Structures are given as C-alpha cells and as structure tokens.
Amino acid sequence: RKEVEQDPGPFNVPEGATVAFNCTYSNSASQSFFWYRQDCRKEPKLLMSVYSSGNEDGRFTAQLNRASQYISLLIRDSKLSDSATYLCVVNNMDSNYQLIWGAGTKLIIKP
Amino acid sequence: GAVVSQHPSWVICKSGTSVKIECRSLDFQATTMFWYRQFPKQSLMLMATSNEGSKATYEQGVEKDKFLINHASLTLSTLTVTSAHPEDSSFYICSAIGQVNTEAFFGQGTRLTVV
C-alpha cells in the first residue's frame, strides 16, 4: 500500500463546478499535511496547509480527519486557471521531515 | 512565502560531462534540503535528503557516486550529476525546509537534457 494515495484522475469538469480531491495516508504518526499545485513543466507550489480544524482560503477548503487518516481539498466555482495537478503531501517529523508525496490528481477545467 | 532559488533553470550537456545544480534559500536557513527528479507525466521522486554539514541520505536506487550532493551551509545545497547520460535527462527540483516551519519551499526546477 502506498503511504499517500490520491484519486487517480484525471478529473474533467466544467467551469463553475465544484471539485473534491481525496487523499489517504498510512502513517498515523504523520504530523503535517499540505496540498500543492503543480502546473505542467513547473515546480510544485504550496496551495494550502491542512489543519485539524479545517481551513478555507477563498474558493478552496481543506479538511483533515486524523481518525480516518484522510485529507480533502474542495474547489468551489472552478476556473479555467485551476487546471493543474493537485498533490497531497504528508510530513512526518520522525523521518526527518521527509515529505511523502501522493501521485497527484490532474484537474482539467473545460469552458 | 519563503524563497528558494535554483539554477540553472535549464541546461543541455554532452553525454559524459558533469552538471552542477545549485539550490539556495534566500531568506531563511534551510536545515534540510531535498532533491527530487521528475520524469515526464510522473510524480516527483525523492532522490536524497541532505542536512547541513552531514552526508546526504539517498533513496534506494539512487547512485550516490553519480549524484553528488553537498550541503555545506544553511543556505546552499548543490547536486552534481556526474558522467551524465541521456537517461539522466529529467526535471530536477530542490526543496528546503527551515528550522521552524514544516512547509517545504521549492526551487524553480532545472530541466536537464543530455545529448
């Protein structure tokens, strides 16, 4: 089983739709959680950190369920510019802060 | 957010030569730096983890004698691809974390093409 698993994708959705990304992690000792966005041929960029209480930034909402070892990212009112690959990342201090990456889910927003 | 500068952004070299890639944290001290490789349409693959002043820890399957990593200061890590071959052509990305936060900040990446 992979340490971090994401929906395989790609997601093809119309502009304006709501999109949900799911991610599960296997190490219960994981301490920090992030969503990164990667555009084609570019470096990943931090989209949001994920906090236990859940957090929202504009159209983006991230949630963490430690009991289920599950992380989610919700994008509301999707824009064409949201098209990218979304990567779920987990960080475990016990492994020297090594980031464990999901394979990513590609999102394609269609006009 | 914090800034990590990586250069060169792209490089073309001949087979058999060596290429050095630099990764600098510009506004924070990076206690740990990570080097990744990404082949087309694939996810990032961690190559090695380096802590300032100590030897890098390489992932299984990554040749430490081929991919030399130096992390001599808290703001600079270098990756040298020695005796490069066409199969080493890839997108190499560094990331760094500081002493306080656990967020990782990425360099812009280096596209290496070996001909």
JSON list of C-alpha atoms in Angstrom, two decimals:
[
{"chain": "A", "resi": 1, "resn": "ARG", "atom": "CA", "xyz": [0.00, 0.00, 0.00]},
{"chain": "A", "resi": 2, "resn": "LYS", "atom": "CA", "xyz": [1.34, 3.45, -0.87]},
{"chain": "A", "resi": 3, "resn": "GLU", "atom": "CA", "xyz": [1.98, 5.79, 2.01]},
{"chain": "A", "resi": 4, "resn": "VAL", "atom": "CA", "xyz": [-0.09, 8.52, 0.41]},
{"chain": "A", "resi": 5, "resn": "GLU", "atom": "CA", "xyz": [-2.83, 7.69, -2.03]},
{"chain": "A", "resi": 6, "resn": "GLN", "atom": "CA", "xyz": [-4.88, 10.01, -4.17]},
{"chain": "A", "resi": 7, "resn": "ASP", "atom": "CA", "xyz": [-7.67, 9.65, -6.68]},
{"chain": "A", "resi": 8, "resn": "PRO", "atom": "CA", "xyz": [-6.01, 8.59, -9.94]},
{"chain": "A", "resi": 9, "resn": "GLY", "atom": "CA", "xyz": [-7.80, 11.15, -12.12]},
{"chain": "A", "resi": 10, "resn": "PRO", "atom": "CA", "xyz": [-7.84, 12.97, -14.40]},
{"chain": "A", "resi": 11, "resn": "PHE", "atom": "CA", "xyz": [-10.89, 14.96, -13.45]},
{"chain": "A", "resi": 12, "resn": "ASN", "atom": "CA", "xyz": [-12.61, 16.66, -16.37]},
{"chain": "A", "resi": 13, "resn": "VAL", "atom": "CA", "xyz": [-15.13, 19.17, -15.06]},
{"chain": "A", "resi": 14, "resn": "PRO", "atom": "CA", "xyz": [-16.97, 22.17, -16.49]},
{"chain": "A", "resi": 15, "resn": "GLU", "atom": "CA", "xyz": [-16.09, 25.66, -15.43]},
{"chain": "A", "resi": 16, "resn": "GLY", "atom": "CA", "xyz": [-18.02, 26.70, -12.35]},
{"chain": "A", "resi": 17, "resn": "ALA", "atom": "CA", "xyz": [-18.34, 23.20, -10.96]},
{"chain": "A", "resi": 18, "resn": "THR", "atom": "CA", "xyz": [-17.22, 22.10, -7.50]},
{"chain": "A", "resi": 19, "resn": "VAL", "atom": "CA", "xyz": [-14.37, 19.62, -7.39]},
{"chain": "A", "resi": 20, "resn": "ALA", "atom": "CA", "xyz": [-13.32, 17.41, -4.50]},
{"chain": "A", "resi": 21, "resn": "PHE", "atom": "CA", "xyz": [-9.94, 15.74, -4.13]},
{"chain": "A", "resi": 22, "resn": "ASN", "atom": "CA", "xyz": [-9.39, 12.93, -1.67]},
{"chain": "A", "resi": 23, "resn": "CYS", "atom": "CA", "xyz": [-6.20, 11.68, -0.12]},
{"chain": "A", "resi": 24, "resn": "THR", "atom": "CA", "xyz": [-5.44, 8.98, 2.43]},
{"chain": "A", "resi": 25, "resn": "TYR", "atom": "CA", "xyz": [-2.21, 8.38, 4.31]},
{"chain": "A", "resi": 26, "resn": "SER", "atom": "CA", "xyz": [-0.98, 5.25, 6.02]},
{"chain": "A", "resi": 27, "resn": "ASN", "atom": "CA", "xyz": [1.34, 6.54, 8.75]},
{"chain": "A", "resi": 28, "resn": "SER", "atom": "CA", "xyz": [-0.69, 7.53, 11.78]},
{"chain": "A", "resi": 29, "resn": "ALA", "atom": "CA", "xyz": [2.34, 9.43, 13.12]},
{"chain": "A", "resi": 30, "resn": "SER", "atom": "CA", "xyz": [2.15, 11.92, 10.26]},
{"chain": "A", "resi": 31, "resn": "GLN", "atom": "CA", "xyz": [2.04, 15.42, 11.58]},
{"chain": "A", "resi": 32, "resn": "SER", "atom": "CA", "xyz": [1.75, 17.96, 8.81]},
{"chain": "A", "resi": 33, "resn": "PHE", "atom": "CA", "xyz": [-0.36, 17.93, 5.73]},
{"chain": "A", "resi": 34, "resn": "PHE", "atom": "CA", "xyz": [-0.34, 20.03, 2.61]},
{"chain": "A", "resi": 35, "resn": "TRP", "atom": "CA", "xyz": [-1.89, 20.44, -0.78]},
{"chain": "A", "resi": 36, "resn": "TYR", "atom": "CA", "xyz": [0.43, 21.50, -3.56]},
{"chain": "A", "resi": 37, "resn": "ARG", "atom": "CA", "xyz": [-0.44, 22.53, -7.06]},
{"chain": "A", "resi": 38, "resn": "GLN", "atom": "CA", "xyz": [1.79, 21.76, -9.99]},
{"chain": "A", "resi": 39, "resn": "ASP", "atom": "CA", "xyz": [1.36, 23.26, -13.43]},
{"chain": "A", "resi": 40, "resn": "CYS", "atom": "CA", "xyz": [2.77, 21.45, -16.40]},
{"chain": "A", "resi": 41, "resn": "ARG", "atom": "CA", "xyz": [6.57, 21.63, -16.51]},
{"chain": "A", "resi": 42, "resn": "LYS", "atom": "CA", "xyz": [6.73, 23.81, -13.41]},
{"chain": "A", "resi": 43, "resn": "GLU", "atom": "CA", "xyz": [7.75, 23.22, -9.82]},
{"chain": "A", "resi": 44, "resn": "PRO", "atom": "CA", "xyz": [5.05, 22.38, -7.26]},
{"chain": "A", "resi": 45, "resn": "LYS", "atom": "CA", "xyz": [3.74, 25.33, -5.32]},
{"chain": "A", "resi": 46, "resn": "LEU", "atom": "CA", "xyz": [2.15, 25.24, -1.92]},
{"chain": "A", "resi": 47, "resn": "LEU", "atom": "CA", "xyz": [-1.59, 25.73, -2.19]},
{"chain": "A", "resi": 48, "resn": "MET", "atom": "CA", "xyz": [-2.67, 25.20, 1.39]},
{"chain": "A", "resi": 49, "resn": "SER", "atom": "CA", "xyz": [-1.55, 23.71, 4.63]},
{"chain": "A", "resi": 50, "resn": "VAL", "atom": "CA", "xyz": [-4.19, 21.48, 6.16]},
{"chain": "A", "resi": 51, "resn": "TYR", "atom": "CA", "xyz": [-5.07, 21.99, 9.79]},
{"chain": "A", "resi": 52, "resn": "SER", "atom": "CA", "xyz": [-7.05, 19.77, 12.10]},
{"chain": "A", "resi": 53, "resn": "SER", "atom": "CA", "xyz": [-9.78, 22.34, 12.39]},
{"chain": "A", "resi": 54, "resn": "GLY", "atom": "CA", "xyz": [-10.08, 22.64, 8.63]},
{"chain": "A", "resi": 55, "resn": "ASN", "atom": "CA", "xyz": [-9.21, 25.78, 6.77]},
{"chain": "A", "resi": 56, "resn": "GLU", "atom": "CA", "xyz": [-10.58, 27.83, 3.95]},
{"chain": "A", "resi": 57, "resn": "ASP", "atom": "CA", "xyz": [-8.95, 30.23, 1.53]},
{"chain": "A", "resi": 58, "resn": "GLY", "atom": "CA", "xyz": [-11.38, 31.80, -0.88]},
{"chain": "A", "resi": 59, "resn": "ARG", "atom": "CA", "xyz": [-12.75, 29.08, -3.12]},
{"chain": "A", "resi": 60, "resn": "PHE", "atom": "CA", "xyz": [-10.52, 26.44, -1.57]},
{"chain": "A", "resi": 61, "resn": "THR", "atom": "CA", "xyz": [-11.34, 24.40, 1.54]},
{"chain": "A", "resi": 62, "resn": "ALA", "atom": "CA", "xyz": [-9.06, 21.80, 3.06]},
{"chain": "A", "resi": 63, "resn": "GLN", "atom": "CA", "xyz": [-10.03, 19.30, 5.73]},
{"chain": "A", "resi": 64, "resn": "LEU", "atom": "CA", "xyz": [-8.21, 16.71, 7.80]},
{"chain": "A", "resi": 65, "resn": "ASN", "atom": "CA", "xyz": [-9.65, 13.68, 9.52]},
{"chain": "A", "resi": 66, "resn": "ARG", "atom": "CA", "xyz": [-6.93, 12.13, 11.66]},
{"chain": "A", "resi": 67, "resn": "ALA", "atom": "CA", "xyz": [-9.06, 9.24, 12.82]},
{"chain": "A", "resi": 68, "resn": "SER", "atom": "CA", "xyz": [-9.68, 8.14, 9.24]},
{"chain": "A", "resi": 69, "resn": "GLN", "atom": "CA", "xyz": [-6.25, 9.36, 8.05]},
{"chain": "A", "resi": 70, "resn": "TYR", "atom": "CA", "xyz": [-7.95, 11.28, 5.31]},
{"chain": "A", "resi": 71, "resn": "ILE", "atom": "CA", "xyz": [-7.36, 14.69, 3.76]},
{"chain": "A", "resi": 72, "resn": "SER", "atom": "CA", "xyz": [-9.58, 16.52, 1.33]},
{"chain": "A", "resi": 73, "resn": "LEU", "atom": "CA", "xyz": [-9.46, 19.58, -0.87]},
{"chain": "A", "resi": 74, "resn": "LEU", "atom": "CA", "xyz": [-12.57, 21.23, -2.22]},
{"chain": "A", "resi": 75, "resn": "ILE", "atom": "CA", "xyz": [-12.53, 23.79, -5.01]},
{"chain": "A", "resi": 76, "resn": "ARG", "atom": "CA", "xyz": [-15.75, 25.73, -5.50]},
{"chain": "A", "resi": 77, "resn": "ASP", "atom": "CA", "xyz": [-16.75, 27.70, -8.60]},
{"chain": "A", "resi": 78, "resn": "SER", "atom": "CA", "xyz": [-13.82, 26.25, -10.52]},
{"chain": "A", "resi": 79, "resn": "LYS", "atom": "CA", "xyz": [-11.97, 28.45, -13.02]},
{"chain": "A", "resi": 80, "resn": "LEU", "atom": "CA", "xyz": [-10.09, 27.55, -16.15]},
{"chain": "A", "resi": 81, "resn": "SER", "atom": "CA", "xyz": [-6.92, 28.61, -14.36]},
{"chain": "A", "resi": 82, "resn": "ASP", "atom": "CA", "xyz": [-7.48, 25.89, -11.75]},
{"chain": "A", "resi": 83, "resn": "SER", "atom": "CA", "xyz": [-6.41, 23.31, -14.31]},
{"chain": "A", "resi": 84, "resn": "ALA", "atom": "CA", "xyz": [-3.30, 21.67, -12.86]},
{"chain": "A", "resi": 85, "resn": "THR", "atom": "CA", "xyz": [-2.18, 18.61, -10.96]},
{"chain": "A", "resi": 86, "resn": "TYR", "atom": "CA", "xyz": [-3.00, 18.66, -7.26]},
{"chain": "A", "resi": 87, "resn": "LEU", "atom": "CA", "xyz": [-0.62, 16.86, -4.95]},
{"chain": "A", "resi": 88, "resn": "CYS", "atom": "CA", "xyz": [-1.33, 15.67, -1.45]},
{"chain": "A", "resi": 89, "resn": "VAL", "atom": "CA", "xyz": [1.75, 15.80, 0.78]},
{"chain": "A", "resi": 90, "resn": "VAL", "atom": "CA", "xyz": [2.33, 14.41, 4.24]},
{"chain": "A", "resi": 91, "resn": "ASN", "atom": "CA", "xyz": [5.21, 15.22, 6.55]},
{"chain": "A", "resi": 92, "resn": "ASN", "atom": "CA", "xyz": [6.49, 13.10, 9.39]},
{"chain": "A", "resi": 93, "resn": "MET", "atom": "CA", "xyz": [8.94, 14.63, 11.82]},
{"chain": "A", "resi": 94, "resn": "ASP", "atom": "CA", "xyz": [10.14, 11.19, 12.82]},
{"chain": "A", "resi": 95, "resn": "SER", "atom": "CA", "xyz": [11.53, 10.68, 9.33]},
{"chain": "A", "resi": 96, "resn": "ASN", "atom": "CA", "xyz": [13.49, 13.93, 9.33]},
{"chain": "A", "resi": 97, "resn": "TYR", "atom": "CA", "xyz": [10.63, 15.92, 7.86]},
{"chain": "A", "resi": 98, "resn": "GLN", "atom": "CA", "xyz": [10.73, 13.90, 4.71]},
{"chain": "A", "resi": 99, "resn": "LEU", "atom": "CA", "xyz": [7.80, 14.81, 2.55]},
{"chain": "A", "resi": 100, "resn": "ILE", "atom": "CA", "xyz": [5.74, 11.91, 1.33]},
{"chain": "A", "resi": 101, "resn": "TRP", "atom": "CA", "xyz": [4.01, 12.75, -1.92]},
{"chain": "A", "resi": 102, "resn": "GLY", "atom": "CA", "xyz": [0.87, 11.42, -3.44]},
{"chain": "A", "resi": 103, "resn": "ALA", "atom": "CA", "xyz": [0.99, 10.73, -7.16]},
{"chain": "A", "resi": 104, "resn": "GLY", "atom": "CA", "xyz": [-1.24, 13.72, -7.82]},
{"chain": "A", "resi": 105, "resn": "THR", "atom": "CA", "xyz": [-4.61, 14.15, -9.44]},
{"chain": "A", "resi": 106, "resn": "LYS", "atom": "CA", "xyz": [-4.82, 16.05, -12.68]},
{"chain": "A", "resi": 107, "resn": "LEU", "atom": "CA", "xyz": [-7.68, 18.51, -12.97]},
{"chain": "A", "resi": 108, "resn": "ILE", "atom": "CA", "xyz": [-8.90, 19.77, -16.33]},
{"chain": "A", "resi": 109, "resn": "ILE", "atom": "CA", "xyz": [-11.45, 22.55, -16.29]},
{"chain": "A", "resi": 110, "resn": "LYS", "atom": "CA", "xyz": [-13.42, 22.88, -19.50]},
{"chain": "A", "resi": 111, "resn": "PRO", "atom": "CA", "xyz": [-15.14, 26.06, -20.65]},
{"chain": "B", "resi": 1, "resn": "GLY", "atom": "CA", "xyz": [6.33, 32.66, 1.47]},
{"chain": "B", "resi": 2, "resn": "ALA", "atom": "CA", "xyz": [10.00, 31.85, 1.72]},
{"chain": "B", "resi": 3, "resn": "VAL", "atom": "CA", "xyz": [12.12, 31.92, -1.40]},
{"chain": "B", "resi": 4, "resn": "VAL", "atom": "CA", "xyz": [14.27, 29.13, -2.77]},
{"chain": "B", "resi": 5, "resn": "SER", "atom": "CA", "xyz": [16.35, 29.90, -5.82]},
{"chain": "B", "resi": 6, "resn": "GLN", "atom": "CA", "xyz": [17.54, 27.12, -8.07]},
{"chain": "B", "resi": 7, "resn": "HIS", "atom": "CA", "xyz": [19.76, 27.46, -11.07]},
{"chain": "B", "resi": 8, "resn": "PRO", "atom": "CA", "xyz": [20.32, 26.91, -13.82]},
{"chain": "B", "resi": 9, "resn": "SER", "atom": "CA", "xyz": [16.69, 26.62, -14.92]},
{"chain": "B", "resi": 10, "resn": "TRP", "atom": "CA", "xyz": [17.71, 24.57, -17.89]},
{"chain": "B", "resi": 11, "resn": "VAL", "atom": "CA", "xyz": [20.90, 23.03, -19.17]},
{"chain": "B", "resi": 12, "resn": "ILE", "atom": "CA", "xyz": [21.93, 20.97, -22.17]},
{"chain": "B", "resi": 13, "resn": "CYS", "atom": "CA", "xyz": [25.11, 18.97, -21.84]},
{"chain": "B", "resi": 14, "resn": "LYS", "atom": "CA", "xyz": [27.00, 16.32, -23.71]},
{"chain": "B", "resi": 15, "resn": "SER", "atom": "CA", "xyz": [26.97, 12.73, -22.59]},
{"chain": "B", "resi": 16, "resn": "GLY", "atom": "CA", "xyz": [29.84, 12.02, -20.20]},
{"chain": "B", "resi": 17, "resn": "THR", "atom": "CA", "xyz": [30.11, 15.52, -18.78]},
{"chain": "B", "resi": 18, "resn": "SER", "atom": "CA", "xyz": [29.09, 16.67, -15.30]},
{"chain": "B", "resi": 19, "resn": "VAL", "atom": "CA", "xyz": [26.46, 19.23, -14.41]},
{"chain": "B", "resi": 20, "resn": "LYS", "atom": "CA", "xyz": [26.09, 21.12, -11.14]},
{"chain": "B", "resi": 21, "resn": "ILE", "atom": "CA", "xyz": [22.75, 22.43, -9.95]},
{"chain": "B", "resi": 22, "resn": "GLU", "atom": "CA", "xyz": [22.53, 24.93, -7.10]},
{"chain": "B", "resi": 23, "resn": "CYS", "atom": "CA", "xyz": [19.73, 25.41, -4.65]},
{"chain": "B", "resi": 24, "resn": "ARG", "atom": "CA", "xyz": [19.74, 28.43, -2.33]},
{"chain": "B", "resi": 25, "resn": "SER", "atom": "CA", "xyz": [17.36, 29.50, 0.37]},
{"chain": "B", "resi": 26, "resn": "LEU", "atom": "CA", "xyz": [17.33, 33.27, 0.11]},
{"chain": "B", "resi": 27, "resn": "ASP", "atom": "CA", "xyz": [15.52, 34.42, 3.22]},
{"chain": "B", "resi": 28, "resn": "PHE", "atom": "CA", "xyz": [15.68, 31.57, 5.68]},
{"chain": "B", "resi": 29, "resn": "GLN", "atom": "CA", "xyz": [18.10, 28.98, 6.95]},
{"chain": "B", "resi": 30, "resn": "ALA", "atom": "CA", "xyz": [17.38, 25.62, 5.42]},
{"chain": "B", "resi": 31, "resn": "THR", "atom": "CA", "xyz": [18.23, 22.87, 7.87]},
{"chain": "B", "resi": 32, "resn": "THR", "atom": "CA", "xyz": [17.14, 20.22, 5.43]},
{"chain": "B", "resi": 33, "resn": "MET", "atom": "CA", "xyz": [17.07, 20.19, 1.66]},
{"chain": "B", "resi": 34, "resn": "PHE", "atom": "CA", "xyz": [15.53, 17.62, -0.61]},
{"chain": "B", "resi": 35, "resn": "TRP", "atom": "CA", "xyz": [16.39, 16.78, -4.17]},
{"chain": "B", "resi": 36, "resn": "TYR", "atom": "CA", "xyz": [13.74, 15.38, -6.47]},
{"chain": "B", "resi": 37, "resn": "ARG", "atom": "CA", "xyz": [13.62, 14.14, -10.00]},
{"chain": "B", "resi": 38, "resn": "GLN", "atom": "CA", "xyz": [10.54, 14.17, -12.16]},
{"chain": "B", "resi": 39, "resn": "PHE", "atom": "CA", "xyz": [10.22, 12.37, -15.46]},
{"chain": "B", "resi": 40, "resn": "PRO", "atom": "CA", "xyz": [7.51, 13.46, -17.89]},
{"chain": "B", "resi": 41, "resn": "LYS", "atom": "CA", "xyz": [3.99, 12.72, -16.73]},
{"chain": "B", "resi": 42, "resn": "GLN", "atom": "CA", "xyz": [5.25, 11.23, -13.50]},
{"chain": "B", "resi": 43, "resn": "SER", "atom": "CA", "xyz": [5.19, 12.37, -9.90]},
{"chain": "B", "resi": 44, "resn": "LEU", "atom": "CA", "xyz": [8.13, 13.78, -8.04]},
{"chain": "B", "resi": 45, "resn": "MET", "atom": "CA", "xyz": [10.59, 11.12, -6.95]},
{"chain": "B", "resi": 46, "resn": "LEU", "atom": "CA", "xyz": [12.75, 11.87, -3.95]},
{"chain": "B", "resi": 47, "resn": "MET", "atom": "CA", "xyz": [16.41, 11.29, -4.69]},
{"chain": "B", "resi": 48, "resn": "ALA", "atom": "CA", "xyz": [18.07, 12.31, -1.47]},
{"chain": "B", "resi": 49, "resn": "THR", "atom": "CA", "xyz": [17.74, 14.26, 1.73]},
{"chain": "B", "resi": 50, "resn": "SER", "atom": "CA", "xyz": [20.56, 16.44, 2.90]},
{"chain": "B", "resi": 51, "resn": "ASN", "atom": "CA", "xyz": [21.15, 18.09, 6.25]},
{"chain": "B", "resi": 52, "resn": "GLU", "atom": "CA", "xyz": [23.60, 20.92, 6.61]},
{"chain": "B", "resi": 53, "resn": "GLY", "atom": "CA", "xyz": [27.06, 19.68, 7.46]},
{"chain": "B", "resi": 54, "resn": "SER", "atom": "CA", "xyz": [26.37, 15.99, 7.11]},
{"chain": "B", "resi": 55, "resn": "LYS", "atom": "CA", "xyz": [26.26, 13.41, 4.36]},
{"chain": "B", "resi": 56, "resn": "ALA", "atom": "CA", "xyz": [23.14, 13.13, 2.29]},
{"chain": "B", "resi": 57, "resn": "THR", "atom": "CA", "xyz": [20.78, 10.22, 2.69]},
{"chain": "B", "resi": 58, "resn": "TYR", "atom": "CA", "xyz": [19.98, 8.67, -0.66]},
{"chain": "B", "resi": 59, "resn": "GLU", "atom": "CA", "xyz": [16.82, 6.85, -1.61]},
{"chain": "B", "resi": 60, "resn": "GLN", "atom": "CA", "xyz": [17.04, 3.28, -2.74]},
{"chain": "B", "resi": 61, "resn": "GLY", "atom": "CA", "xyz": [18.11, 3.01, -6.34]},
{"chain": "B", "resi": 62, "resn": "VAL", "atom": "CA", "xyz": [19.81, 6.41, -6.46]},
{"chain": "B", "resi": 63, "resn": "GLU", "atom": "CA", "xyz": [23.55, 6.16, -7.01]},
{"chain": "B", "resi": 64, "resn": "LYS", "atom": "CA", "xyz": [25.35, 8.37, -4.52]},
{"chain": "B", "resi": 65, "resn": "ASP", "atom": "CA", "xyz": [28.53, 8.36, -6.59]},
{"chain": "B", "resi": 66, "resn": "LYS", "atom": "CA", "xyz": [26.67, 9.59, -9.61]},
{"chain": "B", "resi": 67, "resn": "PHE", "atom": "CA", "xyz": [24.52, 12.21, -7.92]},
{"chain": "B", "resi": 68, "resn": "LEU", "atom": "CA", "xyz": [26.82, 14.10, -5.60]},
{"chain": "B", "resi": 69, "resn": "ILE", "atom": "CA", "xyz": [25.08, 16.26, -3.05]},
{"chain": "B", "resi": 70, "resn": "ASN", "atom": "CA", "xyz": [26.79, 18.89, -0.97]},
{"chain": "B", "resi": 71, "resn": "HIS", "atom": "CA", "xyz": [25.03, 20.88, 1.75]},
{"chain": "B", "resi": 72, "resn": "ALA", "atom": "CA", "xyz": [27.90, 22.93, 3.09]},
{"chain": "B", "resi": 73, "resn": "SER", "atom": "CA", "xyz": [25.87, 25.80, 4.52]},
{"chain": "B", "resi": 74, "resn": "LEU", "atom": "CA", "xyz": [22.39, 26.53, 5.79]},
{"chain": "B", "resi": 75, "resn": "THR", "atom": "CA", "xyz": [21.54, 28.36, 2.60]},
{"chain": "B", "resi": 76, "resn": "LEU", "atom": "CA", "xyz": [23.13, 26.31, -0.15]},
{"chain": "B", "resi": 77, "resn": "SER", "atom": "CA", "xyz": [22.92, 22.77, -1.43]},
{"chain": "B", "resi": 78, "resn": "THR", "atom": "CA", "xyz": [24.31, 21.52, -4.71]},
{"chain": "B", "resi": 79, "resn": "LEU", "atom": "CA", "xyz": [23.55, 18.47, -6.81]},
{"chain": "B", "resi": 80, "resn": "THR", "atom": "CA", "xyz": [26.18, 17.36, -9.29]},
{"chain": "B", "resi": 81, "resn": "VAL", "atom": "CA", "xyz": [25.19, 14.86, -11.94]},
{"chain": "B", "resi": 82, "resn": "THR", "atom": "CA", "xyz": [28.46, 13.18, -12.85]},
{"chain": "B", "resi": 83, "resn": "SER", "atom": "CA", "xyz": [29.14, 11.48, -16.18]},
{"chain": "B", "resi": 84, "resn": "ALA", "atom": "CA", "xyz": [25.66, 12.36, -17.36]},
{"chain": "B", "resi": 85, "resn": "HIS", "atom": "CA", "xyz": [23.87, 10.07, -19.78]},
{"chain": "B", "resi": 86, "resn": "PRO", "atom": "CA", "xyz": [20.75, 10.68, -21.88]},
{"chain": "B", "resi": 87, "resn": "GLU", "atom": "CA", "xyz": [18.67, 8.68, -19.39]},
{"chain": "B", "resi": 88, "resn": "ASP", "atom": "CA", "xyz": [19.57, 11.28, -16.76]},
{"chain": "B", "resi": 89, "resn": "SER", "atom": "CA", "xyz": [17.58, 13.85, -18.74]},
{"chain": "B", "resi": 90, "resn": "SER", "atom": "CA", "xyz": [14.85, 14.95, -16.37]},
{"chain": "B", "resi": 91, "resn": "PHE", "atom": "CA", "xyz": [13.42, 17.79, -14.34]},
{"chain": "B", "resi": 92, "resn": "TYR", "atom": "CA", "xyz": [15.38, 18.18, -11.11]},
{"chain": "B", "resi": 93, "resn": "ILE", "atom": "CA", "xyz": [13.80, 20.13, -8.26]},
{"chain": "B", "resi": 94, "resn": "CYS", "atom": "CA", "xyz": [15.11, 21.05, -4.85]},
{"chain": "B", "resi": 95, "resn": "SER", "atom": "CA", "xyz": [13.09, 21.96, -1.82]},
{"chain": "B", "resi": 96, "resn": "ALA", "atom": "CA", "xyz": [14.07, 23.29, 1.56]},
{"chain": "B", "resi": 97, "resn": "ILE", "atom": "CA", "xyz": [12.58, 23.43, 4.99]},
{"chain": "B", "resi": 98, "resn": "GLY", "atom": "CA", "xyz": [13.60, 25.76, 7.76]},
{"chain": "B", "resi": 99, "resn": "GLN", "atom": "CA", "xyz": [14.07, 25.41, 11.45]},
{"chain": "B", "resi": 100, "resn": "VAL", "atom": "CA", "xyz": [10.56, 26.39, 12.42]},
{"chain": "B", "resi": 101, "resn": "ASN", "atom": "CA", "xyz": [8.04, 25.51, 9.77]},
{"chain": "B", "resi": 102, "resn": "THR", "atom": "CA", "xyz": [7.43, 22.14, 8.24]},
{"chain": "B", "resi": 103, "resn": "GLU", "atom": "CA", "xyz": [6.32, 23.58, 4.92]},
{"chain": "B", "resi": 104, "resn": "ALA", "atom": "CA", "xyz": [8.70, 22.93, 2.08]},
{"chain": "B", "resi": 105, "resn": "PHE", "atom": "CA", "xyz": [9.55, 25.61, -0.41]},
{"chain": "B", "resi": 106, "resn": "PHE", "atom": "CA", "xyz": [10.65, 24.69, -3.87]},
{"chain": "B", "resi": 107, "resn": "GLY", "atom": "CA", "xyz": [13.20, 25.93, -6.30]},
{"chain": "B", "resi": 108, "resn": "GLN", "atom": "CA", "xyz": [12.08, 26.63, -9.82]},
{"chain": "B", "resi": 109, "resn": "GLY", "atom": "CA", "xyz": [13.50, 23.36, -11.08]},
{"chain": "B", "resi": 110, "resn": "THR", "atom": "CA", "xyz": [16.23, 22.54, -13.58]},
{"chain": "B", "resi": 111, "resn": "ARG", "atom": "CA", "xyz": [15.46, 20.86, -16.85]},
{"chain": "B", "resi": 112, "resn": "LEU", "atom": "CA", "xyz": [18.47, 18.78, -17.77]},
{"chain": "B", "resi": 113, "resn": "THR", "atom": "CA", "xyz": [18.87, 17.45, -21.28]},
{"chain": "B", "resi": 114, "resn": "VAL", "atom": "CA", "xyz": [21.82, 15.18, -22.00]},
{"chain": "B", "resi": 115, "resn": "VAL", "atom": "CA", "xyz": [22.63, 14.74, -25.67]}
]
